[in-house]
Amino acid sequence: MIAPDGRTPFVQTLVGVSIPRLYAYHRALRQALAAGTSTITSRELAALLGQTIASTQIRKDLCALGTLGRRGQGYQVAPLVDQLSWVLGLQRDWRIAIVGFGFLGHAFATFIAARESRFHIVAIFDNSPKVIGQSWQGITVSDMASATQIIPNVGCEIGVIAVPAEAAQDCADLLAMMRIRALLNFAPVLLHLHSPASAPPVIVRNIDLAGELSILTHRLSAASLNSEEA
Amino acid sequence: MIAPDGRTPFVQTLVGVSIPRLYAYHRALRQALAAGTSTITSRELAALLGQTIASTQIRKDLCALGTLGRRGQGYQVAPLVDQLSWVLGLQRDWRIAIVGFGFLGHAFATFIAARESRFHIVAIFDNSPKVIGQSWQGITVSDMASATQIIPNVGCEIGVIAVPAEAAQDCADLLAMMRIRALLNFAPVLLHLHSPASAPPVIVRNIDLAGELSILTHRLSAASLNSEEA
DNA sequence: AAATGTGAAGAGGTTCACAGCG
DNA sequence: CGCTGTGAACCTCTTCACATTT
């Protein structure tokens, strides 16, 4: 793997840089590029991000990726987007298997297919007879049990778990056995993954909808208490 | 508002305590309580959380909520759950309006209704004629335009934005005008909320599905580079 | 003896101030 | 002169070590 500019990328050496922040830059800069902006300063980018990130922080982050800015001018947007794509792993395509094709799995598939051209849904599984056999954008929903045949064929790197909590662990085990390398888990359970010793560990990221809600309720409660005191 | 034990709660004064972590404790402890555990040590709780949080960290956090543990024994699970519920704002019920009743809105509603008894979906909006008029658990999906009449009637604190990116800002504006106090936003856009000067600012939390995916792809890329070097 | 509670040390990430270029 | 790049100060959160309590 060689970065677009020929330097060896040093993705793993980025200290002090948060990936969500880089993704925010990436999204904002893609929009700016689409709108015809060719050059941008760190302060302008901070404005695009609603001043949620200081311009100094932006410069620190971008500097850590390699020097791309021109002093006195700012940054070239196009190469910056490329560089960020590279670091975020978005310079290549990825194949995704969705497990659980209820409303959530369906929503995820539709959202990703519509917006992210580098992510491809290549397999869909469910265990409900009502859903199995249905077709979504040319992909037939298969029984979970047939994952052992299908996944080696289509070869996907990422699994999305959108099943009820009770079924999530079994799905995760099965996907790990199929050498899936990363999981996005919507089920509100802690997954225990004992990947085979030969394979690298499975990367898991959890999205907990109830947890997100409770962050809101915490802050609402705190806000009420503050206003009562005032 | 008075905490269960009579002390004045100090929700807003919790420094050095992350809310996602408290929520993780809450979930694990509720399960432990349901399984019949009445007492638990910080180390046992760390084990329940898959050793993702050190027992020292747990003690620091719980200590910050007020002294609830007994030295030599551990913590009483039941009062601990109550205390955490209080801090997280889960000691009361909350009413939610969902805007956008495609697959994602539907998934969110179903998920919350099934799992979280203190959250109540009280209004659903969409702008597609195909969806308006449908009924979900006794709630009729209404046109977005009628939100100005419906929301003041049902009085909900939290709004969920599950519409396409292009429509999200308008929905947020409308909800803010209706004095919604918090928003969970699934649309991949930065919302600008100019809440009326008289009202407290609207609390926003964004859930960015593509961003979550890119965190996985970043780590997958980094892992590949590392293994190549090894 | 066992586990909590907590000051102190440490690590990590953010902001500041300004040097360095264009 | 403007904006980037960056060492240093700063601050927040985590970990350690151990005193304290049951």
Coordinates of N, CA, C and O in Angstrom, one line a residue, chain A residues 48-164:
Chain A
L48 N -17.0 26.0 9.0 CA -17.9 25.0 8.4 C -18.3 23.9 9.4 O -19.4 23.4 9.3
L49 N -17.5 23.7 10.4 CA -17.8 22.7 11.4 C -18.6 23.3 12.6 O -18.7 22.7 13.7
G50 N -19.0 24.5 12.4 CA -19.9 25.2 13.4 C -19.1 25.6 14.7 O -19.6 25.6 15.8
Q51 N -17.8 25.8 14.5 CA -16.9 26.2 15.6 C -16.8 25.2 16.7 O -16.6 25.5 17.9
T52 N -17.2 24.0 16.4 CA -17.1 22.9 17.4 C -15.6 22.5 17.6 O -15.3 21.8 18.6
I53 N -14.8 22.8 16.7 CA -13.4 22.5 16.8 C -12.5 23.7 16.5 O -12.8 24.4 15.6
A54 N -11.5 23.9 17.4 CA -10.7 25.1 17.3 C -9.8 25.0 16.0 O -9.4 23.9 15.7
S55 N -9.5 26.1 15.4 CA -8.6 26.1 14.2 C -7.2 25.6 14.6 O -6.6 24.9 13.8
T56 N -6.8 25.8 15.8 CA -5.5 25.3 16.2 C -5.5 23.8 16.2 O -4.5 23.1 15.7
Q57 N -6.6 23.3 16.7 CA -6.7 21.8 16.7 C -6.7 21.2 15.3 O -6.1 20.2 15.0
I58 N -7.4 21.9 14.4 CA -7.4 21.4 13.0 C -6.0 21.4 12.4 O -5.6 20.5 11.8
R59 N -5.3 22.5 12.7 CA -3.9 22.6 12.1 C -3.1 21.4 12.7 O -2.3 20.8 12.0
K60 N -3.2 21.2 14.0 CA -2.4 20.1 14.6 C -2.8 18.8 14.0 O -1.9 18.0 13.6
D61 N -4.0 18.6 13.8 CA -4.5 17.3 13.2 C -3.9 17.1 11.8 O -3.3 16.1 11.4
L62 N -4.1 18.2 11.0 CA -3.7 18.1 9.6 C -2.2 18.0 9.4 O -1.7 17.2 8.6
C63 N -1.5 18.7 10.3 CA -0.1 18.6 10.3 C 0.4 17.2 10.6 O 1.4 16.7 10.0
A64 N -0.3 16.5 11.5 CA 0.1 15.1 11.8 C -0.1 14.2 10.6 O 0.6 13.1 10.6
L65 N -0.9 14.6 9.6 CA -1.0 13.7 8.4 C 0.1 14.0 7.4 O 0.2 13.3 6.4
G66 N 0.9 15.0 7.7 CA 1.9 15.4 6.7 C 1.6 16.8 6.3 O 0.5 17.3 6.3
T67 N 2.6 17.6 5.9 CA 2.4 19.0 5.7 C 1.8 19.2 4.3 O 2.3 18.9 3.3
L68 N 0.6 19.7 4.3 CA -0.2 19.9 3.1 C -0.6 21.4 3.0 O -1.0 21.8 1.9
G69 N -0.4 22.2 4.0 CA -0.8 23.6 3.9 C 0.2 24.5 3.3 O 1.4 24.1 3.3
R70 N -0.2 25.6 2.9 CA 0.7 26.7 2.4 C 0.6 27.9 3.4 O -0.5 28.4 3.5
R71 N 1.6 28.2 4.0 CA 1.6 29.3 4.9 C 1.1 30.6 4.2 O 1.6 30.9 3.1
G72 N 0.3 31.3 4.8 CA -0.3 32.5 4.2 C -1.5 32.3 3.4 O -2.3 33.2 3.2
Q73 N -1.6 31.0 2.8 CA -2.8 30.7 2.0 C -3.8 29.8 2.6 O -5.0 30.2 2.6
G74 N -3.4 28.7 3.1 CA -4.3 27.7 3.6 C -4.0 26.4 3.0 O -2.9 26.1 2.6
Y75 N -5.1 25.5 2.9 CA -4.9 24.2 2.4 C -5.6 24.0 1.0 O -6.7 24.6 0.8
Q76 N -5.0 23.2 0.2 CA -5.7 22.8 -1.1 C -6.7 21.7 -0.7 O -6.4 20.7 -0.1
V77 N -8.0 21.9 -1.0 CA -9.0 21.0 -0.6 C -8.9 19.6 -1.2 O -9.0 18.6 -0.5
A78 N -8.7 19.6 -2.5 CA -8.7 18.3 -3.1 C -7.7 17.3 -2.6 O -8.0 16.2 -2.2
P79 N -6.4 17.7 -2.5 CA -5.4 16.7 -2.0 C -5.7 16.4 -0.5 O -5.4 15.3 0.0
L80 N -6.3 17.4 0.2 CA -6.6 17.2 1.6 C -7.6 16.1 1.8 O -7.5 15.2 2.6
V81 N -8.7 16.1 0.9 CA -9.7 15.1 1.0 C -9.1 13.7 0.6 O -9.4 12.7 1.3
D82 N -8.2 13.7 -0.3 CA -7.6 12.4 -0.7 C -6.8 11.9 0.5 O -6.9 10.7 0.8
Q83 N -6.0 12.8 1.1 CA -5.2 12.4 2.3 C -6.1 11.8 3.4 O -5.8 10.8 4.0
L84 N -7.2 12.5 3.7 CA -8.1 12.1 4.7 C -8.7 10.8 4.4 O -8.9 9.9 5.2
S85 N -9.1 10.6 3.1 CA -9.7 9.4 2.7 C -8.7 8.2 2.9 O -9.1 7.2 3.4
W86 N -7.5 8.5 2.6 CA -6.5 7.5 2.8 C -6.4 7.1 4.3 O -6.5 5.9 4.7
V87 N -6.3 8.0 5.2 CA -6.1 7.8 6.6 C -7.3 7.1 7.1 O -7.2 6.2 8.0
L88 N -8.5 7.4 6.7 CA -9.8 6.9 7.2 C -10.0 5.5 6.6 O -11.0 4.8 6.9
G89 N -9.2 5.1 5.6 CA -9.5 3.8 5.0 C -10.5 3.8 3.9 O -11.1 2.8 3.5
L90 N -10.8 5.1 3.5 CA -11.9 5.2 2.5 C -11.3 5.3 1.1 O -12.0 5.7 0.1
Q91 N -10.0 5.0 0.9 CA -9.4 5.0 -0.4 C -9.7 3.7 -1.2 O -9.4 3.6 -2.4
R92 N -10.3 2.8 -0.5 CA -10.6 1.5 -1.2 C -12.1 1.2 -0.9 O -12.8 1.8 -0.1
D93 N -12.6 0.2 -1.6 CA -13.9 -0.3 -1.4 C -14.0 -1.3 -0.3 O -13.0 -2.0 0.0
W94 N -15.1 -1.4 0.4 CA -15.3 -2.4 1.4 C -16.6 -3.1 1.2 O -17.6 -2.6 0.7
R95 N -16.6 -4.4 1.6 CA -17.8 -5.2 1.4 C -18.4 -5.5 2.8 O -17.7 -5.8 3.7
I96 N -19.7 -5.4 2.9 CA -20.5 -5.5 4.1 C -21.5 -6.6 4.1 O -22.2 -6.7 3.1
A97 N -21.6 -7.3 5.2 CA -22.7 -8.3 5.3 C -23.6 -7.8 6.4 O -23.1 -7.4 7.5
I98 N -24.9 -7.8 6.2 CA -25.8 -7.3 7.2 C -26.5 -8.5 7.8 O -27.0 -9.4 7.0
V99 N -26.5 -8.6 9.1 CA -27.2 -9.7 9.8 C -28.4 -9.2 10.5 O -28.2 -8.3 11.4
G100 N -29.6 -9.6 10.2 CA -30.8 -9.1 10.7 C -31.4 -8.0 9.8 O -30.8 -6.9 9.7
F101 N -32.4 -8.4 9.1 CA -32.9 -7.5 8.1 C -34.3 -7.0 8.4 O -35.3 -7.0 7.6
G102 N -34.5 -6.6 9.7 CA -35.7 -5.9 10.1 C -35.6 -4.5 9.7 O -34.8 -4.1 8.8
F103 N -36.3 -3.6 10.4 CA -36.3 -2.2 10.0 C -34.9 -1.6 10.1 O -34.5 -0.9 9.2
L104 N -34.2 -2.0 11.1 CA -32.9 -1.4 11.3 C -31.9 -1.8 10.3 O -31.2 -1.0 9.7
G105 N -31.8 -3.1 10.0 CA -30.9 -3.6 8.9 C -31.3 -3.0 7.6 O -30.4 -2.5 6.8
H106 N -32.6 -2.9 7.3 CA -33.0 -2.3 6.1 C -32.6 -0.8 6.0 O -32.1 -0.3 5.0
A107 N -32.8 -0.1 7.1 CA -32.5 1.3 7.2 C -31.0 1.5 6.9 O -30.6 2.4 6.1
F108 N -30.2 0.7 7.6 CA -28.7 0.8 7.4 C -28.3 0.6 5.9 O -27.6 1.3 5.4
A109 N -28.9 -0.5 5.4 CA -28.5 -0.9 4.0 C -28.9 0.3 3.1 O -28.1 0.7 2.2
T110 N -30.1 0.8 3.2 CA -30.6 1.8 2.3 C -29.7 3.1 2.5 O -29.3 3.7 1.5
F111 N -29.4 3.4 3.7 CA -28.7 4.7 4.0 C -27.3 4.6 3.4 O -26.8 5.5 2.6
I112 N -26.6 3.5 3.6 CA -25.3 3.3 3.1 C -25.2 3.2 1.6 O -24.4 3.9 0.9
A113 N -26.2 2.5 1.0 CA -26.2 2.3 -0.4 C -26.4 3.7 -1.1 O -25.8 3.9 -2.2
A114 N -27.2 4.5 -0.5 CA -27.6 5.8 -1.1 C -26.4 6.8 -1.0 O -26.2 7.6 -1.9
R115 N -25.7 6.7 0.1 CA -24.7 7.8 0.3 C -23.3 7.5 0.1 O -22.4 8.3 -0.1
E116 N -22.9 6.2 0.3 CA -21.5 5.9 0.4 C -21.1 4.9 -0.7 O -21.3 3.7 -0.6
S117 N -20.5 5.4 -1.7 CA -20.3 4.6 -2.9 C -19.2 3.5 -2.7 O -19.0 2.6 -3.4
R118 N -18.3 3.7 -1.7 CA -17.2 2.8 -1.4 C -17.6 1.6 -0.5 O -16.8 0.8 -0.3
F119 N -18.8 1.7 0.0 CA -19.3 0.6 0.8 C -20.3 -0.2 0.0 O -21.3 0.4 -0.5
H120 N -20.2 -1.5 0.0 CA -21.1 -2.3 -0.8 C -21.7 -3.4 0.1 O -21.0 -4.2 0.7
I121 N -23.0 -3.4 0.1 CA -23.7 -4.5 0.8 C -23.6 -5.7 -0.2 O -24.1 -5.7 -1.3
V122 N -23.0 -6.8 0.3 CA -22.8 -7.9 -0.6 C -23.6 -9.2 0.0 O -23.7 -10.2 -0.8
A123 N -24.1 -9.1 1.2 CA -24.8 -10.3 1.7 C -25.8 -9.8 2.8 O -25.4 -8.9 3.6
I124 N -26.9 -10.4 2.8 CA -27.9 -10.1 3.9 C -28.5 -11.4 4.5 O -28.8 -12.3 3.7
F125 N -28.5 -11.4 5.8 CA -29.0 -12.6 6.5 C -30.1 -12.2 7.4 O -30.2 -11.1 8.0
D126 N -31.0 -13.2 7.7 CA -32.0 -13.1 8.7 C -32.4 -14.5 9.1 O -32.0 -15.5 8.4
N127 N -33.2 -14.7 10.1 CA -33.7 -16.0 10.4 C -35.2 -16.1 10.4 O -35.7 -17.2 10.7
S128 N -35.8 -15.0 10.0 CA -37.3 -15.1 9.9 C -37.7 -15.6 8.5 O -37.3 -15.0 7.5
P129 N -38.6 -16.6 8.5 CA -39.0 -17.1 7.2 C -39.7 -16.0 6.3 O -39.7 -16.1 5.1
K130 N -40.3 -15.1 7.0 CA -41.0 -14.0 6.3 C -40.0 -13.2 5.5 O -40.4 -12.6 4.5
V131 N -38.8 -13.0 6.0 CA -37.8 -12.2 5.4 C -36.9 -12.9 4.4 O -36.5 -12.4 3.3
I132 N -36.6 -14.2 4.7 CA -35.7 -15.0 3.9 C -36.3 -15.1 2.5 O -37.5 -15.4 2.4
G133 N -35.5 -14.9 1.5 CA -36.0 -15.0 0.1 C -36.4 -13.7 -0.5 O -36.4 -13.6 -1.7
Q134 N -36.6 -12.7 0.4 CA -36.9 -11.4 -0.2 C -35.6 -10.9 -0.9 O -34.5 -11.3 -0.6
S135 N -35.8 -9.9 -1.8 CA -34.7 -9.4 -2.5 C -34.6 -7.9 -2.2 O -35.6 -7.2 -2.2
W136 N -33.4 -7.4 -2.1 CA -33.1 -6.0 -1.9 C -32.0 -5.6 -2.8 O -30.9 -6.1 -2.7
Q137 N -32.3 -4.7 -3.7 CA -31.3 -4.3 -4.7 C -30.5 -5.4 -5.3 O -29.2 -5.4 -5.4
G138 N -31.2 -6.5 -5.7 CA -30.5 -7.6 -6.3 C -29.9 -8.6 -5.4 O -29.4 -9.7 -5.8
I139 N -30.0 -8.3 -4.1 CA -29.4 -9.3 -3.1 C -30.5 -10.0 -2.4 O -31.5 -9.4 -1.9
T140 N -30.4 -11.4 -2.4 CA -31.5 -12.2 -1.8 C -31.1 -12.4 -0.3 O -30.0 -12.7 0.0
V141 N -32.1 -12.2 0.5 CA -31.9 -12.4 2.0 C -31.8 -13.9 2.2 O -32.7 -14.6 1.9
S142 N -30.7 -14.3 2.9 CA -30.5 -15.7 3.1 C -30.7 -16.1 4.6 O -30.6 -15.2 5.5
D143 N -30.9 -17.4 4.8 CA -30.9 -17.9 6.1 C -29.6 -17.7 6.8 O -28.5 -17.9 6.1
M144 N -29.6 -17.4 8.1 CA -28.3 -17.2 8.8 C -27.4 -18.5 8.6 O -26.2 -18.3 8.6
A145 N -28.1 -19.6 8.6 CA -27.3 -20.9 8.5 C -26.4 -21.0 7.3 O -25.4 -21.6 7.3
S146 N -26.9 -20.3 6.2 CA -26.1 -20.4 5.0 C -25.0 -19.4 4.9 O -24.3 -19.4 3.9
A147 N -24.8 -18.7 5.9 CA -23.7 -17.7 6.0 C -22.3 -18.4 5.7 O -21.4 -17.9 5.1
T148 N -22.2 -19.7 6.2 CA -20.9 -20.4 6.1 C -20.6 -20.7 4.7 O -19.4 -20.8 4.3
Q149 N -21.6 -20.8 3.8 CA -21.3 -20.9 2.4 C -21.2 -19.6 1.7 O -20.3 -19.4 0.9
I150 N -22.0 -18.7 2.0 CA -22.1 -17.4 1.3 C -20.9 -16.5 1.5 O -20.3 -16.0 0.6
I151 N -20.6 -16.3 2.8 CA -19.6 -15.3 3.1 C -18.2 -15.6 2.5 O -17.6 -14.7 1.9
P152 N -17.8 -16.9 2.5 CA -16.5 -17.2 1.9 C -16.5 -16.8 0.4 O -15.5 -16.4 -0.2
N153 N -17.7 -16.9 -0.3 CA -17.8 -16.6 -1.7 C -17.7 -15.1 -2.0 O -17.0 -14.7 -2.9
V154 N -18.5 -14.4 -1.2 CA -18.5 -12.9 -1.5 C -17.3 -12.2 -0.8 O -16.9 -11.1 -1.2
G155 N -16.8 -12.8 0.3 CA -15.6 -12.2 0.9 C -15.8 -10.8 1.4 O -15.3 -9.9 0.8
C156 N -16.5 -10.7 2.5 CA -16.7 -9.3 3.1 C -15.9 -9.1 4.3 O -15.6 -10.0 5.1
E157 N -15.5 -7.9 4.5 CA -14.6 -7.5 5.7 C -15.4 -7.1 6.9 O -14.9 -7.2 8.0
I158 N -16.6 -6.5 6.6 CA -17.3 -5.8 7.7 C -18.7 -6.5 7.9 O -19.4 -6.8 6.9
G159 N -19.1 -6.7 9.1 CA -20.4 -7.3 9.4 C -21.2 -6.2 10.3 O -20.6 -5.5 11.1
V160 N -22.5 -6.2 10.0 CA -23.4 -5.3 10.7 C -24.4 -6.1 11.5 O -25.1 -6.9 10.8
I161 N -24.4 -6.0 12.8 CA -25.4 -6.8 13.6 C -26.6 -6.0 13.9 O -26.5 -5.1 14.7
A162 N -27.7 -6.4 13.4 CA -28.9 -5.6 13.6 C -30.0 -6.6 14.0 O -31.2 -6.5 13.5
V163 N -29.7 -7.5 14.9 CA -30.6 -8.5 15.4 C -31.0 -8.2 16.8 O -30.3 -7.4 17.5
P164 N -32.0 -8.8 17.4 CA -32.3 -8.6 18.8 C -31.2 -9.0 19.7 O -30.3 -9.8 19.3

